[in-house]
């Protein structure tokens, strides 16, 4: 399954890129995070504390236990600070 | 309803005047404008707001739709900027119109509470060589529980 993965704010800065395409067999967001953490130190650092992160699946807020079935776009970012 | 996400400044007075104009059934219009604050220490020189194109519009739309189901509103306007801003610059505005003022006031507060922590914007402050992402406040998350 090919996923478009987007990073925003300090997650983007720590990983060093705004987005990437990834082939994965991860079934849930949590599995995807484990796969990313195992890749390189910068991912392990960015995802060290997922309680400090939020995730959106196809542009809707979701959670780390959510299934990736049918999902095309996953975004990771810190809690939002609009307004 | 109108949702606008843009980099350039907007004309608050013109937007407020045009909003719900000619609607003789609506007796109340509430407007709110958010301004870049200099910061508690006063050394913040500029702010850059990052957002998630696509999701931002979708999230704002969802928040405005929810306000329309909860209150008796004649119209809703949300404008939110992204990009670079200086202290004193406008960041965003909301406007709500209703038959009586209570709906317009409450819906405007609801919109503000939700777009602070449910719309994908992130603020970064710059002061000289230093920069820091603005951390989300627990009180902003807590504010959602009252709705």
Coordinates of N, CA and C in Angstrom, one line a residue:
Chain A
X1 N 0.9 -1.2 0.0 CA 0.0 0.0 0.0 C 0.9 1.2 0.0
X2 N 0.6 2.2 -0.9 CA 1.4 3.4 -1.0 C 0.7 4.5 -0.2
X3 N 1.4 5.1 0.7 CA 0.9 6.2 1.5 C 1.6 7.5 1.3
X4 N 0.9 8.6 1.3 CA 1.5 9.9 1.3 C 1.6 10.4 2.7
X5 N 2.8 10.6 3.2 CA 2.9 11.0 4.6 C 3.4 12.5 4.7
X6 N 2.6 13.3 5.5 CA 2.9 14.7 5.6 C 3.3 15.0 7.1
X7 N 4.3 16.0 7.2 CA 4.7 16.4 8.5 C 4.6 17.9 8.6
X8 N 4.1 18.4 9.8 CA 4.0 19.8 10.0 C 4.7 20.3 11.2
X9 N 5.0 21.6 11.2 CA 5.6 22.3 12.4 C 6.8 21.6 12.8
X10 N 7.0 21.4 14.2 CA 8.3 20.9 14.6 C 8.5 19.4 14.2
X11 N 7.5 18.7 13.9 CA 7.6 17.3 13.4 C 8.3 17.4 12.0
X12 N 7.9 18.3 11.2 CA 8.5 18.5 9.9 C 10.0 18.9 10.0
X13 N 10.3 19.8 11.0 CA 11.6 20.3 11.2 C 12.5 19.1 11.7
X14 N 12.0 18.3 12.6 CA 12.8 17.2 13.2 C 13.1 16.2 12.1
X15 N 12.1 15.8 11.3 CA 12.3 14.8 10.3 C 13.1 15.4 9.1
X16 N 12.9 16.6 8.9 CA 13.7 17.3 7.8 C 13.0 17.3 6.4
X17 N 11.8 16.9 6.4 CA 11.1 17.0 5.1 C 9.6 17.2 5.3
X18 N 8.9 17.9 4.4 CA 7.5 18.1 4.6 C 6.6 16.9 4.2
X19 N 7.0 16.1 3.3 CA 6.2 14.9 2.9 C 7.1 13.9 2.2
X20 N 6.5 12.7 2.2 CA 7.2 11.6 1.5 C 6.2 10.5 1.2
X21 N 6.6 9.7 0.2 CA 5.7 8.6 -0.2 C 6.3 7.3 0.3
X22 N 5.5 6.5 0.9 CA 6.0 5.3 1.5 C 5.2 4.0 1.1
X23 N 5.9 3.0 0.8 CA 5.2 1.7 0.6 C 5.2 1.0 2.0
X24 N 4.1 0.6 2.4 CA 4.1 0.0 3.8 C 3.0 -1.1 3.9
X25 N 3.2 -2.0 4.8 CA 2.2 -3.0 5.1 C 1.5 -2.8 6.5
X26 N 1.9 -1.6 7.1 CA 1.3 -1.3 8.4 C -0.2 -1.2 8.3
X27 N -0.8 -1.8 9.3 CA -2.3 -1.9 9.4 C -2.9 -0.8 10.2
X28 N -2.1 -0.2 11.1 CA -2.7 0.9 11.9 C -1.6 2.0 11.9
X29 N -2.1 3.2 12.4 CA -1.2 4.3 12.5 C 0.0 4.0 13.4
X30 N -0.3 3.3 14.6 CA 0.7 2.9 15.5 C 1.8 2.0 14.9
X31 N 1.4 1.1 14.0 CA 2.3 0.2 13.3 C 3.2 1.0 12.3
X32 N 2.5 2.0 11.7 CA 3.3 2.9 10.8 C 4.3 3.7 11.5
X33 N 4.0 4.2 12.7 CA 4.9 5.0 13.5 C 6.1 4.1 13.9
X34 N 5.8 2.8 14.3 CA 6.9 1.9 14.7 C 7.9 1.7 13.5
X35 N 7.3 1.6 12.3 CA 8.1 1.4 11.1 C 9.0 2.6 10.8
X36 N 8.4 3.8 11.0 CA 9.1 5.0 10.7 C 10.3 5.1 11.8
X37 N 9.9 4.9 13.0 CA 10.9 5.0 14.1 C 12.1 4.1 13.9
X38 N 11.9 2.9 13.3 CA 13.0 2.0 13.1 C 13.9 2.4 11.9
X39 N 13.4 3.3 11.1 CA 14.2 3.7 9.9 C 15.5 4.5 10.2
X40 N 15.3 5.6 11.0 CA 16.4 6.5 11.2 C 16.2 7.2 12.6
X41 N 17.3 7.7 13.1 CA 17.3 8.3 14.4 C 16.3 9.5 14.4
X42 N 16.3 10.3 13.3 CA 15.5 11.5 13.3 C 14.0 11.2 13.4
X43 N 13.6 10.1 12.9 CA 12.2 9.6 13.0 C 11.9 9.2 14.5
X44 N 12.9 8.5 15.0 CA 12.8 8.0 16.4 C 12.7 9.2 17.4
X45 N 13.4 10.3 17.1 CA 13.4 11.5 17.9 C 12.0 12.2 17.8
X46 N 11.5 12.3 16.5 CA 10.3 13.0 16.3 C 9.1 12.2 16.9
X47 N 9.1 10.9 16.9 CA 8.0 10.1 17.3 C 8.2 9.6 18.8
X48 N 9.2 10.1 19.5 CA 9.6 9.6 20.8 C 8.4 9.6 21.8
X49 N 7.6 10.7 21.7 CA 6.5 10.8 22.6 C 5.2 11.1 21.8
X50 N 4.5 10.0 21.4 CA 3.3 10.3 20.6 C 2.2 11.0 21.3
X51 N 2.2 11.0 22.6 CA 1.2 11.8 23.3 C 1.3 13.3 23.0
X52 N 2.5 13.7 22.5 CA 2.7 15.1 22.1 C 2.3 15.3 20.6
X53 N 1.8 14.3 20.0 CA 1.5 14.4 18.5 C 0.0 14.1 18.2
X54 N -0.4 14.6 17.1 CA -1.7 14.4 16.6 C -1.6 13.8 15.2
X55 N -2.6 13.0 14.8 CA -2.6 12.4 13.4 C -3.9 12.7 12.7
X56 N -3.8 12.9 11.4 CA -4.9 13.1 10.6 C -4.9 12.1 9.4
X57 N -6.0 11.4 9.2 CA -6.1 10.4 8.1 C -7.0 11.0 7.0
X58 N -6.4 11.1 5.8 CA -7.2 11.8 4.7 C -7.8 13.1 5.2
X59 N -7.1 13.9 5.9 CA -7.4 15.2 6.3 C -8.5 15.3 7.4
X60 N -8.7 14.2 8.1 CA -9.6 14.3 9.3 C -8.8 13.8 10.5
X61 N -9.0 14.5 11.6 CA -8.3 14.1 12.8 C -8.7 12.7 13.2
X62 N -7.7 11.9 13.6 CA -7.9 10.6 14.0 C -7.1 10.2 15.2
X63 N -6.8 8.9 15.4 CA -5.9 8.6 16.5 C -5.0 7.4 16.1
X64 N -4.0 7.2 17.0 CA -2.9 6.3 16.7 C -3.4 4.8 16.6
X65 N -4.5 4.5 17.1 CA -5.0 3.1 17.1 C -5.8 2.9 15.8
X66 N -6.0 3.9 15.0 CA -6.9 3.8 13.8 C -6.3 2.9 12.7
X67 N -7.2 2.3 12.0 CA -6.8 1.4 10.9 C -6.4 2.3 9.7
X68 N -5.4 1.8 8.9 CA -5.0 2.5 7.7 C -5.7 2.0 6.4
X69 N -6.6 1.1 6.6 CA -7.3 0.5 5.4 C -8.0 1.6 4.6
X70 N -7.7 1.7 3.3 CA -8.3 2.6 2.4 C -7.7 4.0 2.5
X71 N -6.8 4.3 3.5 CA -6.3 5.6 3.7 C -5.2 5.9 2.6
X72 N -5.2 7.1 2.2 CA -4.1 7.5 1.2 C -3.2 8.6 1.7
X73 N -3.7 9.4 2.7 CA -2.8 10.5 3.2 C -2.8 10.5 4.7
X74 N -1.6 10.4 5.3 CA -1.4 10.4 6.7 C -0.6 11.7 7.1
X75 N -1.1 12.4 8.1 CA -0.3 13.6 8.5 C 0.0 13.6 10.0
X76 N 1.2 13.9 10.3 CA 1.6 14.0 11.7 C 2.0 15.4 12.1
X77 N 1.5 15.9 13.3 CA 1.8 17.2 13.7 C 1.6 17.4 15.2
X78 N 2.1 18.5 15.7 CA 1.9 18.8 17.1 C 0.4 19.3 17.3
X79 N 0.0 19.4 18.6 CA -1.4 20.0 18.8 C -1.4 21.4 18.2
X80 N -2.6 21.7 17.6 CA -2.8 22.9 16.8 C -2.9 24.1 17.6
X81 N -2.4 25.2 17.0 CA -2.4 26.5 17.7 C -3.0 27.6 16.8
X82 N -4.2 27.5 16.4 CA -4.8 28.5 15.6 C -5.5 29.6 16.4
X83 N -6.2 30.4 15.7 CA -7.0 31.5 16.4 C -6.2 32.8 16.6
Chain B
X1 N -22.7 30.9 4.3 CA -21.5 30.6 5.0 C -20.3 30.9 4.1
X2 N -19.2 31.5 4.7 CA -18.0 31.7 3.9 C -16.8 31.4 4.7
X3 N -15.9 30.5 4.2 CA -14.7 30.1 4.9 C -13.5 30.6 4.0
X4 N -12.6 31.4 4.5 CA -11.5 31.9 3.7 C -10.2 31.6 4.4
X5 N -9.3 31.0 3.7 CA -7.9 30.8 4.3 C -7.0 31.5 3.3
X6 N -6.3 32.5 3.8 CA -5.5 33.3 2.8 C -4.2 33.8 3.5
X7 N -3.2 34.2 2.7 CA -2.0 34.7 3.2 C -2.1 36.2 3.4
X8 N -2.7 36.9 2.5 CA -2.8 38.3 2.5 C -3.7 38.9 3.6
X9 N -3.5 40.1 4.0 CA -4.4 40.7 5.0 C -5.8 40.9 4.4
X10 N -6.8 41.0 5.3 CA -8.2 41.2 4.8 C -8.6 42.6 5.4
X11 N -9.7 43.1 4.8 CA -10.3 44.4 5.3 C -11.4 44.1 6.3
X12 N -11.1 44.1 7.5 CA -12.0 43.8 8.6 C -13.3 44.6 8.5
X13 N -13.1 45.9 8.3 CA -14.3 46.8 8.3 C -15.2 46.5 7.1
X14 N -14.6 46.3 6.0 CA -15.4 46.0 4.8 C -16.1 44.6 4.9
X15 N -15.4 43.6 5.5 CA -16.0 42.3 5.7 C -17.2 42.4 6.7
X16 N -16.9 43.2 7.8 CA -18.0 43.3 8.8 C -19.2 44.0 8.2
X17 N -19.0 45.0 7.4 CA -20.1 45.8 6.8 C -20.9 44.9 5.8
X18 N -20.1 44.1 5.0 CA -20.8 43.3 3.9 C -21.5 42.1 4.5
X19 N -21.1 41.7 5.7 CA -21.6 40.4 6.3 C -23.1 40.6 6.6
X20 N -23.9 39.7 6.1 CA -25.3 39.6 6.4 C -26.0 40.9 6.0
X21 N -25.4 41.7 5.1 CA -26.0 43.0 4.7 C -27.3 42.7 4.0
X22 N -28.3 43.5 4.3 CA -29.6 43.3 3.6 C -30.5 42.3 4.2
X23 N -30.0 41.5 5.2 CA -30.8 40.5 5.8 C -31.7 41.1 6.9
X24 N -32.9 41.5 6.6 CA -33.7 42.2 7.6 C -34.3 41.2 8.7
X25 N -34.1 39.9 8.5 CA -34.6 38.9 9.5 C -33.6 38.7 10.6
X26 N -32.3 39.3 10.4 CA -31.3 39.1 11.4 C -31.0 40.3 12.2
X27 N -31.3 40.2 13.5 CA -31.2 41.4 14.4 C -29.8 41.6 15.1
X28 N -28.9 40.5 14.9 CA -27.7 40.6 15.7 C -26.5 40.1 14.8
X29 N -25.4 40.9 14.8 CA -24.2 40.5 14.2 C -23.1 40.6 15.2
X30 N -22.3 39.5 15.4 CA -21.2 39.6 16.3 C -19.9 39.4 15.4
X31 N -18.9 40.2 15.6 CA -17.6 40.0 14.9 C -16.5 40.0 15.9
X32 N -15.5 39.2 15.6 CA -14.3 39.0 16.4 C -13.1 39.1 15.5
X33 N -12.1 39.9 15.9 CA -10.8 39.9 15.2 C -9.7 39.5 16.1
X34 N -8.9 38.5 15.6 CA -7.7 38.1 16.4 C -6.5 38.9 15.8
X35 N -5.6 39.4 16.8 CA -4.5 40.2 16.5 C -3.2 39.5 17.0
X36 N -2.1 39.6 16.3 CA -0.8 39.1 16.8 C -0.4 39.9 18.0
X37 N -0.3 39.2 19.1 CA 0.1 39.9 20.4 C 1.7 39.9 20.4
X38 N 2.2 41.0 21.0 CA 3.7 41.1 21.1 C 4.3 40.0 22.0
X39 N 3.5 39.4 22.8 CA 4.1 38.3 23.7 C 4.3 38.9 25.0
X40 N 4.4 38.0 26.0 CA 4.5 38.5 27.4 C 5.8 39.2 27.7
X41 N 6.8 38.8 27.0 CA 8.1 39.4 27.3 C 8.3 40.6 26.3
X42 N 7.5 40.7 25.3 CA 7.5 41.8 24.4 C 8.6 41.8 23.3
X43 N 9.4 40.6 23.3 CA 10.5 40.6 22.4 C 10.2 39.8 21.1
X44 N 8.9 39.4 20.9 CA 8.5 38.7 19.7 C 8.5 39.7 18.5
X45 N 9.2 39.4 17.5 CA 9.3 40.4 16.4 C 8.3 40.0 15.2
X46 N 8.2 38.7 15.0 CA 7.3 38.3 13.9 C 6.8 36.9 14.2
X47 N 5.8 36.5 13.5 CA 5.2 35.2 13.7 C 5.0 34.6 12.3
X48 N 5.2 33.3 12.2 CA 4.9 32.6 11.0 C 3.8 31.5 11.3
X49 N 2.7 31.6 10.6 CA 1.7 30.5 10.8 C 1.8 29.5 9.6
X50 N 2.0 28.3 10.0 CA 2.0 27.2 9.0 C 0.6 26.6 9.1
X51 N 0.1 26.0 7.9 CA -1.2 25.3 8.0 C -1.1 24.1 7.0
X52 N -2.2 23.4 7.0 CA -2.3 22.1 6.2 C -3.3 22.4 5.1
X53 N -2.8 22.8 3.9 CA -3.8 23.2 2.9 C -4.7 22.0 2.6
X54 N -5.9 22.2 2.4 CA -6.9 21.2 2.2 C -7.6 20.8 3.5
X55 N -6.8 20.3 4.5 CA -7.4 20.0 5.7 C -7.9 21.2 6.5
X56 N -7.2 22.3 6.3 CA -7.6 23.6 7.0 C -9.0 24.0 6.6
X57 N -9.3 24.1 5.3 CA -10.6 24.5 4.8 C -11.6 23.5 5.3
X58 N -11.3 22.2 5.2 CA -12.2 21.1 5.6 C -12.6 21.2 7.1
X59 N -11.5 21.4 7.9 CA -11.7 21.5 9.4 C -12.6 22.7 9.8
X60 N -12.3 23.9 9.1 CA -13.0 25.1 9.4 C -14.5 24.9 9.0
X61 N -14.7 24.3 7.9 CA -16.0 24.0 7.3 C -16.8 23.2 8.3
X62 N -16.2 22.2 8.9 CA -16.8 21.2 9.8 C -17.2 22.0 11.1
X63 N -16.3 22.9 11.6 CA -16.6 23.6 12.8 C -17.8 24.6 12.6
X64 N -17.8 25.2 11.4 CA -18.9 26.2 11.1 C -20.2 25.4 10.9
X65 N -20.1 24.3 10.2 CA -21.3 23.4 10.1 C -21.9 23.1 11.4
X66 N -21.1 22.7 12.4 CA -21.5 22.3 13.7 C -22.2 23.5 14.4
X67 N -21.6 24.7 14.2 CA -22.2 25.9 14.8 C -23.6 26.2 14.3
X68 N -23.7 25.9 13.0 CA -25.0 26.1 12.3 C -26.1 25.2 12.8
X69 N -25.7 24.0 13.2 CA -26.7 23.0 13.7 C -27.0 23.3 15.2
X70 N -26.0 23.9 15.9 CA -26.3 24.1 17.4 C -27.0 25.4 17.7
X71 N -26.8 26.4 16.8 CA -27.4 27.7 17.1 C -28.3 28.2 15.9
X72 N -29.2 29.0 16.1 CA -30.0 29.5 15.1 C -29.3 30.7 14.4
X73 N -28.5 30.4 13.4 CA -27.7 31.4 12.7 C -28.2 31.7 11.3
X74 N -28.1 33.0 10.9 CA -28.5 33.3 9.6 C -27.3 33.3 8.6
X75 N -26.0 33.5 9.2 CA -24.8 33.4 8.4 C -23.6 33.3 9.3
X76 N -22.5 32.7 8.7 CA -21.3 32.6 9.4 C -20.1 32.9 8.5
X77 N -19.1 33.6 9.0 CA -17.9 34.0 8.2 C -16.7 33.6 9.0
X78 N -15.7 32.9 8.4 CA -14.5 32.7 9.1 C -13.4 33.0 8.1
X79 N -12.5 33.9 8.5 CA -11.3 34.2 7.7 C -10.1 34.0 8.6
X80 N -9.1 33.2 8.1 CA -7.9 32.9 8.9 C -6.7 33.0 7.9
X81 N -5.7 33.8 8.4 CA -4.5 33.9 7.6 C -3.4 32.9 7.9
X82 N -2.5 32.8 7.0 CA -1.3 32.0 7.3 C -0.1 32.8 6.8
X83 N 1.1 32.3 7.0 CA 2.3 33.0 6.5 C 2.9 33.9 7.6
X84 N 3.6 35.0 7.2 CA 4.4 35.8 8.1 C 3.5 37.0 8.5
X85 N 3.6 37.3 9.8 CA 2.9 38.5 10.4 C 3.7 39.1 11.5
X86 N 3.5 40.4 11.7 CA 4.2 41.2 12.7 C 3.2 41.4 13.9
X87 N 3.7 41.7 15.1 CA 2.9 42.1 16.2 C 2.0 43.2 15.8
X88 N 0.7 43.1 16.2 CA -0.3 44.1 15.8 C -1.0 43.8 14.5
X89 N -0.5 42.9 13.7 CA -1.2 42.5 12.5 C -2.5 41.6 12.8
X90 N -3.4 41.6 12.0 CA -4.6 40.8 12.1 C -4.2 39.3 11.7
X91 N -4.8 38.4 12.5 CA -4.6 37.0 12.1 C -5.9 36.4 11.5
X92 N -7.0 36.7 12.1 CA -8.2 36.0 11.7 C -9.4 36.8 12.2
X93 N -10.6 36.5 11.6 CA -11.8 37.0 12.1 C -13.0 36.0 12.0
X94 N -13.9 36.1 12.9 CA -15.2 35.4 12.7 C -16.3 36.4 12.8
X95 N -17.4 36.1 12.1 CA -18.6 36.9 12.2 C -19.8 35.9 12.2
X96 N -20.8 36.2 13.1 CA -22.0 35.3 13.1 C -23.2 36.3 13.1
X97 N -24.2 35.8 12.5 CA -25.4 36.7 12.5 C -26.6 35.8 12.9
X98 N -27.5 36.4 13.7 CA -28.6 35.6 14.2 C -29.8 36.5 14.4
X99 N -31.0 36.0 14.7 CA -32.2 36.7 14.9 C -32.0 37.6 16.2
X100 N -31.6 36.9 17.2 CA -31.3 37.5 18.5 C -29.9 37.3 18.9
X101 N -29.3 38.2 19.8 CA -27.9 38.2 20.0 C -27.3 37.0 20.7
X102 N -28.0 36.3 21.5 CA -27.5 35.2 22.3 C -26.9 34.1 21.3
X103 N -27.6 33.8 20.3 CA -27.0 32.8 19.3 C -25.7 33.3 18.7
X104 N -25.7 34.5 18.3 CA -24.5 35.1 17.6 C -23.3 35.1 18.5
X105 N -23.5 35.5 19.8 CA -22.4 35.6 20.8 C -21.9 34.2 21.0
X106 N -22.8 33.3 21.4 CA -22.3 31.9 21.8 C -21.7 31.2 20.6
X107 N -22.2 31.4 19.4 CA -21.6 30.7 18.2 C -20.3 31.3 17.9
X108 N -20.1 32.6 18.1 CA -18.8 33.2 17.8 C -17.7 32.6 18.8
X109 N -18.1 32.5 20.1 CA -17.2 31.9 21.1 C -16.9 30.4 20.8
X110 N -17.9 29.7 20.4 CA -17.7 28.3 20.0 C -16.7 28.2 18.8
X111 N -16.9 29.0 17.8 CA -16.0 29.0 16.6 C -14.6 29.3 17.1
X112 N -14.4 30.3 17.9 CA -13.1 30.6 18.4 C -12.4 29.5 19.2
X113 N -13.2 28.9 20.1 CA -12.7 27.8 20.9 C -12.2 26.6 20.0
X114 N -13.1 26.3 19.1 CA -12.7 25.2 18.2 C -11.6 25.4 17.2
X115 N -11.6 26.6 16.6 CA -10.6 26.8 15.6 C -9.2 27.0 16.3
X116 N -9.1 27.3 17.6 CA -7.9 27.4 18.3 C -7.2 26.0 18.4
X117 N -8.0 24.9 18.6 CA -7.3 23.6 18.8 C -7.8 22.5 17.8
X118 N -8.7 22.8 16.9 CA -9.1 21.8 16.0 C -8.9 22.1 14.5
X119 N -8.4 23.3 14.2 CA -8.0 23.7 12.9 C -6.5 23.6 12.7
X120 N -6.0 23.0 11.7 CA -4.6 22.7 11.6 C -3.7 24.0 11.2
X121 N -3.5 24.8 12.2 CA -2.6 25.9 12.2 C -1.6 25.8 13.3
X122 N -0.3 26.2 13.0 CA 0.7 26.1 14.0 C 1.5 27.5 13.9
X123 N 1.7 28.1 15.1 CA 2.3 29.4 15.2 C 3.8 29.2 15.6
X124 N 4.7 29.9 14.9 CA 6.1 29.9 15.3 C 6.5 31.4 15.5
X125 N 7.1 31.7 16.7 CA 7.4 33.1 17.0 C 8.9 33.2 16.8
X126 N 9.3 34.4 16.3 CA 10.7 34.8 16.1 C 11.1 36.0 16.9
X127 N 12.2 35.9 17.6 CA 12.8 37.1 18.3 C 14.3 37.1 18.0
X128 N 14.8 37.9 17.2 CA 16.2 38.0 16.9 C 16.6 36.6 16.3
X129 N 17.6 36.0 16.8 CA 18.1 34.7 16.3 C 17.3 33.5 16.8
X130 N 16.4 33.8 17.8 CA 15.6 32.8 18.5 C 14.3 32.6 17.8
X131 N 13.8 31.3 17.8 CA 12.5 31.0 17.3 C 11.9 29.9 18.1
X132 N 10.6 29.8 18.3 CA 10.0 28.7 19.0 C 8.6 28.5 18.6
X133 N 8.2 27.3 18.5 CA 6.8 26.9 18.2 C 6.0 27.2 19.4
X134 N 4.8 27.8 19.2 CA 3.9 28.1 20.3 C 3.3 26.8 20.7
X135 N 3.4 26.5 22.0 CA 2.8 25.3 22.5 C 1.3 25.4 22.8
X136 N 0.6 24.4 22.5 CA -0.8 24.4 22.8 C -1.1 24.5 24.3
X137 N -2.1 25.2 24.7 CA -2.3 25.3 26.1 C -3.4 24.3 26.6
X138 N -3.2 23.8 27.8 CA -4.3 22.9 28.3 C -5.6 23.6 28.4
X139 N -5.6 24.9 28.7 CA -6.8 25.6 28.9 C -7.6 25.7 27.6
X140 N -6.9 25.7 26.4 CA -7.6 25.8 25.1 C -8.3 24.4 24.9
X141 N -7.7 23.3 25.3 CA -8.3 22.0 25.1 C -9.5 21.9 26.1
X142 N -9.3 22.4 27.3 CA -10.3 22.4 28.4 C -11.6 23.2 27.9
X143 N -11.3 24.3 27.2 CA -12.4 25.2 26.8 C -13.4 24.5 25.9
X144 N -13.0 23.4 25.3 CA -13.9 22.6 24.4 C -15.0 21.8 25.2
X145 N -14.6 21.5 26.5 CA -15.5 20.7 27.3 C -16.8 21.4 27.6
X146 N -16.8 22.8 27.6 CA -18.0 23.5 28.0 C -19.1 23.4 26.9
X147 N -18.7 23.0 25.7 CA -19.7 22.9 24.7 C -20.2 21.5 24.6

